[in-house]
Amino acid sequence: MDERKELMLYLHVPFCVRKCNYCDFLSFACTEETRSRYVDALCRELRERGREYSGRIVPSIFFGGGTPSLLSPAQLSKIMDCIRETFSVRADAEITMECNPGTVANLSQEQETEKLRGFRAAGINRLSIGLQSANDEELKLLGRIHDYQAFLKTYAIAREVGFTNVNVDLMNALPGQTLDTWKATLERVLALKPMPEHLSVYSLIMEEGTQFAAWESQGKFEGKLQIPSEELDREMYAYTGTRLREAGFSQYEISNYAREGYACQHNVGYWIRKDYLGIGLGSASLIDGVRYSNGTSLEEYLKDPLAGSEEEILTRSDQIEEFAFLGLRMNCGIRRADFETSFGEAWDGYWSEIIRKNVADGLLEEDAEGIRLTDRGRDLGNYVFSQFLFD
Amino acid sequence: MSQIDQSKIRNFCIVAHIDHGKSTLADRIIEQTGLLTSREMQAQVLDNMELERERGITIKAQAVRTVYKAKDGEEYIFNLIDTPGHVDFNYEVSRSLAACDGAILVVDAAQGIEAQTLANVYLALDHDLDVFPVINKIDLPSAEPQRVIEEIEDVIGIEAQDAPLISAKNGINIDQVLEAIVQKIPAPKGSPTAPLKALIFDCVYDSYKGVIVFCRIMEGTVKKGTEILMMATGAKEEVVEVGYFGAGQFIPCDELSAGMVGYITASIKNVKDTAVGDTVTDAKNPCKEPLPGYKKVLSMVYCGIYPADGAKYPDLRDALEKLQLNDASLFYEPETSIALGFGFRCGFLGLLHLEIIQERLEREYNLDLVTTAPGVVYKVHKTNGEVIELTNPSNLPDPSEIDYMEEPIVNAEIMVTSEFIGSIMTLCQERRGRYLGTEYIEANRALLKYELPLNEIIYDFFDALKSRSRGYASFDYDIKGYEQSKLVKLDILINKEEVDALSFIVHADSAYERGRKMCEKLKDEIPRHLFEIPIQAAIGGKVIARETVKAMRKDVLAKCYGGDITRKKKLLEKQKEGKKRMRQVGNVEIPQKAFMSVLKLDDRD
């Protein structure tokens, strides 16, 4: 076992063919030229920042976006080479790439196969495909550039070129969605051969500044396109849990389900507050109790990827709060022993009253090991988490 | 500056309907009498409270002295006394008027006479002031000066043919106004050697000088060292300083004698000792009788004011104390609410006064407040003959002990163009108005006279009036007295517990409607909890309306990854912060603004 300190890597690719109607992530359309300059800037940032952390070992890498699959395999290889030159990547590291069907599917069968094969050759071993819905009408409303057929094609190629760890992203509580259309989406995904190793299921949030938020305020989401009520949303959520359990998945976080051994190590790393280095426009890092965040201006990033970065030294209370509200997202909850290792004391002085109250309200369950959300607690996570913040 | 010839003094005020240009004209007078250069002028010099400027209204009476060199070559001293322009401050207006010898009536050349024009001009005439009109805003495209002149002559019955036609905003014909002040406003009278007799028309508190008393000397002379006596309050102090009002500053002088307007300081620590309307005299050589017209100011509207954060109670007390130093008409006393904890029952001249105090507490003293619905003072006649003046609905005695109740009634005058008469009459009927009559001012404008219960107009009557007349109706009222009325106390129960701070008194006929709306409103205001919450309205234990806040089903963010953590934490913090702004009643958390929600029930149109 390698005793060196770990550092997960996140790389942000802020480019999309078009912005989805619900999306408030940092992303935009761009030219091939910008993309190539961005890859250069990423490599520069990697090398610069890497100097400080060169002794660390990398257990996982995650290419997120935006749409990382807009990169060419050559560009991706360039970045991967740069990572390998800068850090020691563990041999069995989990290396994920987010991939949108539309960004590869408008290529011919051979081109797409070649592209995914190229990604795989560059080192990607986990693919996270943004399907969102198996219903074409819903996909259109979301502003996705693919339809279900395009997804099927991408999925088949992914399997064909050898991806054995595939996640599919889904969304529910969409405007106009009913329990039946949601069940249909779920069934289509579970019918895939082979079945995905991992599913992420998010309920839609109307984020400020998105097209969806504008439509909502314009009253577009009424009548047929009604936004599911809290009650229906929870019905979908509960159904999802039950159905996926039957299908052999277990839930390990509020929105994440995996088959045995396929929980996403990288994301779990965020929730148990492992150190991570975020590279790219607007990315955040957490290293030795300090949170860094990169600037969000593409122009400036391309000029100097290190400029515009800010740091926030997390206080002990900040860290204790994060320990709670991140850790409790996971079904396994938080463990007393981990708290004591991290903070050198027991948590009772901080939380015994809060825990008692939430256990009494049926939102938390407690045993000698630690605490975790109940099913009802998962419905009301924020209500529980906010109580763990200090005054 | 020692000897000032009384015949060269002009003490006057400006009266007008709101927005007819009173403050702008005051600015021009100050500007053109040369005491200030244009550069020094801030717009609206007289309104120096931040809030006044924002609302464009004058809250406290103030005064300024300027020197005018008239066309006859003589220099005249102008004491311009600014008066509050709102019905809430009627008494203060009347005292300011009493300090003057004449008044300028400003009328908008487009809008003509409005309800407050009439009310204010009659008030001025009641004080035997010589009133001369000025037609303002003549540069507006819609100006009809000749029509307005005729209207003034017909309706008010004062000479208006040679009224200056001005634009205060653009400085047109202001010189005519200045000359008219000299010509038409009489010089003050009164003997400088008679026993001192001075009228207090305002006061402010200064942390160095103590209370600064604004007064008009009617008789006699006051200077440093004079031992003065406030005849109504009995306070006695030695004068430390006398002086007059520069623009925005106090300028000390040797003495103030009959006919002059100025200030007195005498290390008076308590503003309650200096009641507006009281007479200041020489303690050693007092005048025989005080000046007429002194009244103890009565609060007409009451509400509970509580600190949002209970720990801020002492801060709220200090702030109220400080505000009261400058505003003797603000009344407060401690009270306790089961729902809201420790706070104060506060009395105000009217709803505007309430809003101003509330805003000043929040703005100047940085307090987060919970305010309960305002109410009026009811007279409760008990079966044992006792009469209670009820300012807090929670203190209503058991119905079995009540013989009958009375509520305050006002005489209201509403001026409106004929097309809106119907809708305004409907509004007055809805508010339990008693129709007294209509007077036509012109063919298409009428003055509607109504008796209305005060509690029907303190919430939102003015807004309703404006919205039903497209902004054209104007409104004025004065208190008529008390009348017996069929009143009930409406209680609100949240999760089966009565919330005292939400109780209010309402006429029996509208109780059901109000109760129903109140429940609907609260249902929207109270966030979902872990459990279902019934909201009920009840009269004497009988439930008349009910709504339910459903149990919370979902409160969770689906996603939370690396870069998002800071943002998500902010959301959680906001959520936690929001909870702090709630009041715990039993096991229900009620947002603070819910306590004001009784106010906003007028969705009837």
Short mmCIF file of C-alpha atoms in Angstrom, two decimals, chain B residues 1-2 69 75 104 147 158 195 233 280 292 347 349 358 387 406 427 451 457 497 508 563 572:
data_model
loop_
_atom_site.label_atom_id
_atom_site.label_comp_id
_atom_site.label_asym_id
_atom_site.label_seq_id
_atom_site.Cartn_x
_atom_site.Cartn_y
_atom_site.Cartn_z
CA MET B 1 -28.38 92.76 15.03
CA SER B 2 -29.53 94.02 18.41
CA LYS B 69 -33.98 93.13 0.37
CA GLU B 75 -34.37 94.58 4.39
CA ILE B 104 -48.84 81.26 1.32
CA ARG B 147 -59.47 78.00 -14.00
CA ILE B 158 -60.18 84.43 -1.09
CA PRO B 195 -44.08 89.38 30.46
CA THR B 233 -45.64 70.78 31.92
CA VAL B 280 -42.92 79.44 27.63
CA PRO B 292 -54.77 79.09 23.76
CA GLY B 347 -48.91 54.76 19.96
CA LEU B 349 -50.61 59.91 15.40
CA GLN B 358 -40.78 51.76 12.08
CA VAL B 387 -64.48 52.01 30.99
CA GLU B 406 -67.12 52.07 21.20
CA LEU B 427 -65.40 51.71 -1.18
CA GLU B 451 -68.20 59.38 8.54
CA ILE B 457 -59.07 53.49 7.20
CA GLU B 497 -52.57 27.37 19.96
CA ALA B 508 -68.90 41.56 13.71
CA GLY B 563 -16.86 23.13 -6.79
CA LEU B 572 -27.87 25.95 3.90
#
